[in-house]
Structures are given as C-alpha cells and as structure tokens.
Amino acid sequence: MAEPIRLPPQPEACELCTRATALTRHHLIPKALHDKPYVQKRYARSERITATLWVCRACHNQIHRLFGEKELALTYNSREALLGDERLRSFVAWLAAKPAGFMPRH
C-alpha cells in the first residue's frame, strides 16, 4: 500500500515576509491545474499535492495579483522562484517591516 501523502507542517510565520500572523496555504502548483496533462507530465501526484507554502493573506493576495495560474505552475512554483521576481520581492521586503496584523489596501 502506498504511503499517505503528508503536507508540510504549518510554521509559526509567513514563509515569505516572516511575520507571525494568521497563515494560509498557497499551492505552488495551483489545484485548478492538477488534472491538466502538461501539469501531470511535469509533476508527480504527491508533488502536486505537497508543493505548498504557508503565507499570510497579504502575501497570498499579492502572489495571485502578480501571476496567473499557468505562470505559477510552470515558472513560479517554488519559494525561490517567487522571490526571484522583483515585484514580489520588493512587496515582501516592504511588508516584512509592518506589524503582524497589518493588511495593505489595494
């Protein structure tokens, strides 16, 4: 029998801005694309399910504001790749200096 797929545990702080605040799970490979052949060819089922980041709502909103789902699945599918984008990196740096409960207005 196959081993059960285990999701990464929730950390104490956002994996992008490092603020200790309420967290949401960001799927690095968007769930809406898991059944697409181009996604299934690139990633094993366990990877599609477990490739997640724990991020605060502000960082999560910004990720989805900047990138489309296909872009996330094919290009921005790791913490390093996300932070490789100057727009997200500068947002995260700005947000990191704000208090835990701060939510930017957009």
C-alpha atoms as a PDB file:
ATOM      1  CA  MET A   1       0.000   0.000   0.000  1.00  0.00           C
ATOM      2  CA  ALA A   2       1.259   3.491  -0.858  1.00  0.00           C
ATOM      3  CA  GLU A   3       2.470   5.791   1.886  1.00  0.00           C
ATOM      4  CA  PRO A   4      -0.056   8.518   2.718  1.00  0.00           C
ATOM      5  CA  ILE A   5       0.829  11.921   1.321  1.00  0.00           C
ATOM      6  CA  ARG A   6       1.766  14.277   4.121  1.00  0.00           C
ATOM      7  CA  LEU A   7       1.504  18.036   3.778  1.00  0.00           C
ATOM      8  CA  PRO A   8       4.303  20.177   5.210  1.00  0.00           C
ATOM      9  CA  PRO A   9       3.546  21.326   8.775  1.00  0.00           C
ATOM     10  CA  GLN A  10       2.401  24.889   9.355  1.00  0.00           C
ATOM     11  CA  PRO A  11       5.250  27.126  10.550  1.00  0.00           C
ATOM     12  CA  GLU A  12       4.943  29.960  13.071  1.00  0.00           C
ATOM     13  CA  ALA A  13       5.388  32.733  10.488  1.00  0.00           C
ATOM     14  CA  CYS A  14       4.766  33.551   6.829  1.00  0.00           C
ATOM     15  CA  GLU A  15       7.303  31.804   4.599  1.00  0.00           C
ATOM     16  CA  LEU A  16       7.690  34.989   2.536  1.00  0.00           C
ATOM     17  CA  CYS A  17       7.503  38.075   4.786  1.00  0.00           C
ATOM     18  CA  THR A  18       8.342  36.197   8.042  1.00  0.00           C
ATOM     19  CA  ARG A  19       5.605  37.976  10.032  1.00  0.00           C
ATOM     20  CA  ALA A  20       3.998  35.872  12.781  1.00  0.00           C
ATOM     21  CA  THR A  21       0.352  36.183  11.742  1.00  0.00           C
ATOM     22  CA  ALA A  22      -2.543  34.021  10.527  1.00  0.00           C
ATOM     23  CA  LEU A  23      -1.403  31.857   7.601  1.00  0.00           C
ATOM     24  CA  THR A  24      -2.997  30.367   4.507  1.00  0.00           C
ATOM     25  CA  ARG A  25      -1.713  27.511   2.367  1.00  0.00           C
ATOM     26  CA  HIS A  26      -0.543  28.578  -1.095  1.00  0.00           C
ATOM     27  CA  HIS A  27      -0.408  25.721  -3.602  1.00  0.00           C
ATOM     28  CA  LEU A  28       2.727  26.255  -5.680  1.00  0.00           C
ATOM     29  CA  ILE A  29       1.095  24.192  -8.425  1.00  0.00           C
ATOM     30  CA  PRO A  30      -2.470  25.574  -8.493  1.00  0.00           C
ATOM     31  CA  LYS A  31      -5.076  22.940  -7.625  1.00  0.00           C
ATOM     32  CA  ALA A  32      -7.217  24.023 -10.584  1.00  0.00           C
ATOM     33  CA  LEU A  33      -4.457  22.772 -12.911  1.00  0.00           C
ATOM     34  CA  HIS A  34      -3.724  19.397 -11.245  1.00  0.00           C
ATOM     35  CA  ASP A  35      -5.705  17.492 -13.882  1.00  0.00           C
ATOM     36  CA  LYS A  36      -4.102  19.248 -16.870  1.00  0.00           C
ATOM     37  CA  PRO A  37      -1.844  16.933 -18.918  1.00  0.00           C
ATOM     38  CA  TYR A  38       1.013  19.475 -19.070  1.00  0.00           C
ATOM     39  CA  VAL A  39       0.999  19.620 -15.253  1.00  0.00           C
ATOM     40  CA  GLN A  40       0.659  15.849 -14.808  1.00  0.00           C
ATOM     41  CA  LYS A  41       3.645  15.269 -17.118  1.00  0.00           C
ATOM     42  CA  ARG A  42       5.850  17.655 -15.114  1.00  0.00           C
ATOM     43  CA  TYR A  43       4.896  16.777 -11.531  1.00  0.00           C
ATOM     44  CA  ALA A  44       4.113  13.553  -9.715  1.00  0.00           C
ATOM     45  CA  ARG A  45       0.766  13.485  -7.899  1.00  0.00           C
ATOM     46  CA  SER A  46       2.455  13.695  -4.487  1.00  0.00           C
ATOM     47  CA  GLU A  47       4.455  16.741  -5.614  1.00  0.00           C
ATOM     48  CA  ARG A  48       1.332  18.473  -6.941  1.00  0.00           C
ATOM     49  CA  ILE A  49      -0.337  17.999  -3.559  1.00  0.00           C
ATOM     50  CA  THR A  50       2.558  18.742  -1.206  1.00  0.00           C
ATOM     51  CA  ALA A  51       4.195  21.672  -3.050  1.00  0.00           C
ATOM     52  CA  THR A  52       2.821  24.376  -0.772  1.00  0.00           C
ATOM     53  CA  LEU A  53       3.950  27.456   1.124  1.00  0.00           C
ATOM     54  CA  TRP A  54       2.388  28.840   4.277  1.00  0.00           C
ATOM     55  CA  VAL A  55       1.872  32.539   3.658  1.00  0.00           C
ATOM     56  CA  CYS A  56      -0.064  35.400   5.239  1.00  0.00           C
ATOM     57  CA  ARG A  57      -3.172  36.680   3.460  1.00  0.00           C
ATOM     58  CA  ALA A  58      -1.352  39.821   2.220  1.00  0.00           C
ATOM     59  CA  CYS A  59       1.450  37.803   0.570  1.00  0.00           C
ATOM     60  CA  HIS A  60      -1.073  35.278  -0.806  1.00  0.00           C
ATOM     61  CA  ASN A  61      -3.154  38.051  -2.376  1.00  0.00           C
ATOM     62  CA  GLN A  62      -0.059  39.629  -3.909  1.00  0.00           C
ATOM     63  CA  ILE A  63       1.089  36.318  -5.445  1.00  0.00           C
ATOM     64  CA  HIS A  64      -2.257  35.922  -7.203  1.00  0.00           C
ATOM     65  CA  ARG A  65      -2.342  39.595  -8.181  1.00  0.00           C
ATOM     66  CA  LEU A  66       1.007  39.257  -9.962  1.00  0.00           C
ATOM     67  CA  PHE A  67       0.837  35.790 -11.543  1.00  0.00           C
ATOM     68  CA  GLY A  68      -1.705  33.716 -13.454  1.00  0.00           C
ATOM     69  CA  GLU A  69      -2.252  30.062 -12.581  1.00  0.00           C
ATOM     70  CA  LYS A  70      -0.350  28.668 -15.563  1.00  0.00           C
ATOM     71  CA  GLU A  71       2.561  31.025 -14.799  1.00  0.00           C
ATOM     72  CA  LEU A  72       2.554  29.804 -11.194  1.00  0.00           C
ATOM     73  CA  ALA A  73       2.564  26.130 -12.221  1.00  0.00           C
ATOM     74  CA  LEU A  74       5.283  26.437 -14.860  1.00  0.00           C
ATOM     75  CA  THR A  75       7.554  29.230 -13.609  1.00  0.00           C
ATOM     76  CA  TYR A  76       6.820  30.430 -10.069  1.00  0.00           C
ATOM     77  CA  ASN A  77       6.460  27.004  -8.432  1.00  0.00           C
ATOM     78  CA  SER A  78       8.924  27.427  -5.553  1.00  0.00           C
ATOM     79  CA  ARG A  79       9.656  29.963  -2.828  1.00  0.00           C
ATOM     80  CA  GLU A  80      12.917  30.827  -4.582  1.00  0.00           C
ATOM     81  CA  ALA A  81      11.225  31.364  -7.949  1.00  0.00           C
ATOM     82  CA  LEU A  82       8.549  33.582  -6.383  1.00  0.00           C
ATOM     83  CA  LEU A  83      11.166  35.683  -4.610  1.00  0.00           C
ATOM     84  CA  GLY A  84      13.155  35.824  -7.865  1.00  0.00           C
ATOM     85  CA  ASP A  85      10.500  38.195  -9.180  1.00  0.00           C
ATOM     86  CA  GLU A  86      11.452  41.776  -8.282  1.00  0.00           C
ATOM     87  CA  ARG A  87       7.819  42.877  -7.899  1.00  0.00           C
ATOM     88  CA  LEU A  88       7.054  40.215  -5.291  1.00  0.00           C
ATOM     89  CA  ARG A  89      10.442  40.531  -3.598  1.00  0.00           C
ATOM     90  CA  SER A  90      10.013  44.297  -3.096  1.00  0.00           C
ATOM     91  CA  PHE A  91       6.448  43.807  -1.799  1.00  0.00           C
ATOM     92  CA  VAL A  92       7.635  41.154   0.679  1.00  0.00           C
ATOM     93  CA  ALA A  93      10.501  43.379   1.869  1.00  0.00           C
ATOM     94  CA  TRP A  94       8.066  46.278   2.378  1.00  0.00           C
ATOM     95  CA  LEU A  95       5.514  44.069   4.166  1.00  0.00           C
ATOM     96  CA  ALA A  96       8.121  42.443   6.436  1.00  0.00           C
ATOM     97  CA  ALA A  97       8.582  45.769   8.250  1.00  0.00           C
ATOM     98  CA  LYS A  98       4.853  46.060   9.041  1.00  0.00           C
ATOM     99  CA  PRO A  99       3.172  44.734  12.215  1.00  0.00           C
ATOM    100  CA  ALA A 100       1.654  41.239  12.137  1.00  0.00           C
ATOM    101  CA  GLY A 101      -1.955  42.421  11.817  1.00  0.00           C
ATOM    102  CA  PHE A 102      -1.268  44.932   9.030  1.00  0.00           C
ATOM    103  CA  MET A 103      -3.185  44.412   5.772  1.00  0.00           C
ATOM    104  CA  PRO A 104      -2.318  46.583   2.781  1.00  0.00           C
ATOM    105  CA  ARG A 105      -5.185  48.293   0.956  1.00  0.00           C
ATOM    106  CA  HIS A 106      -5.347  47.564  -2.771  1.00  0.00           C
END
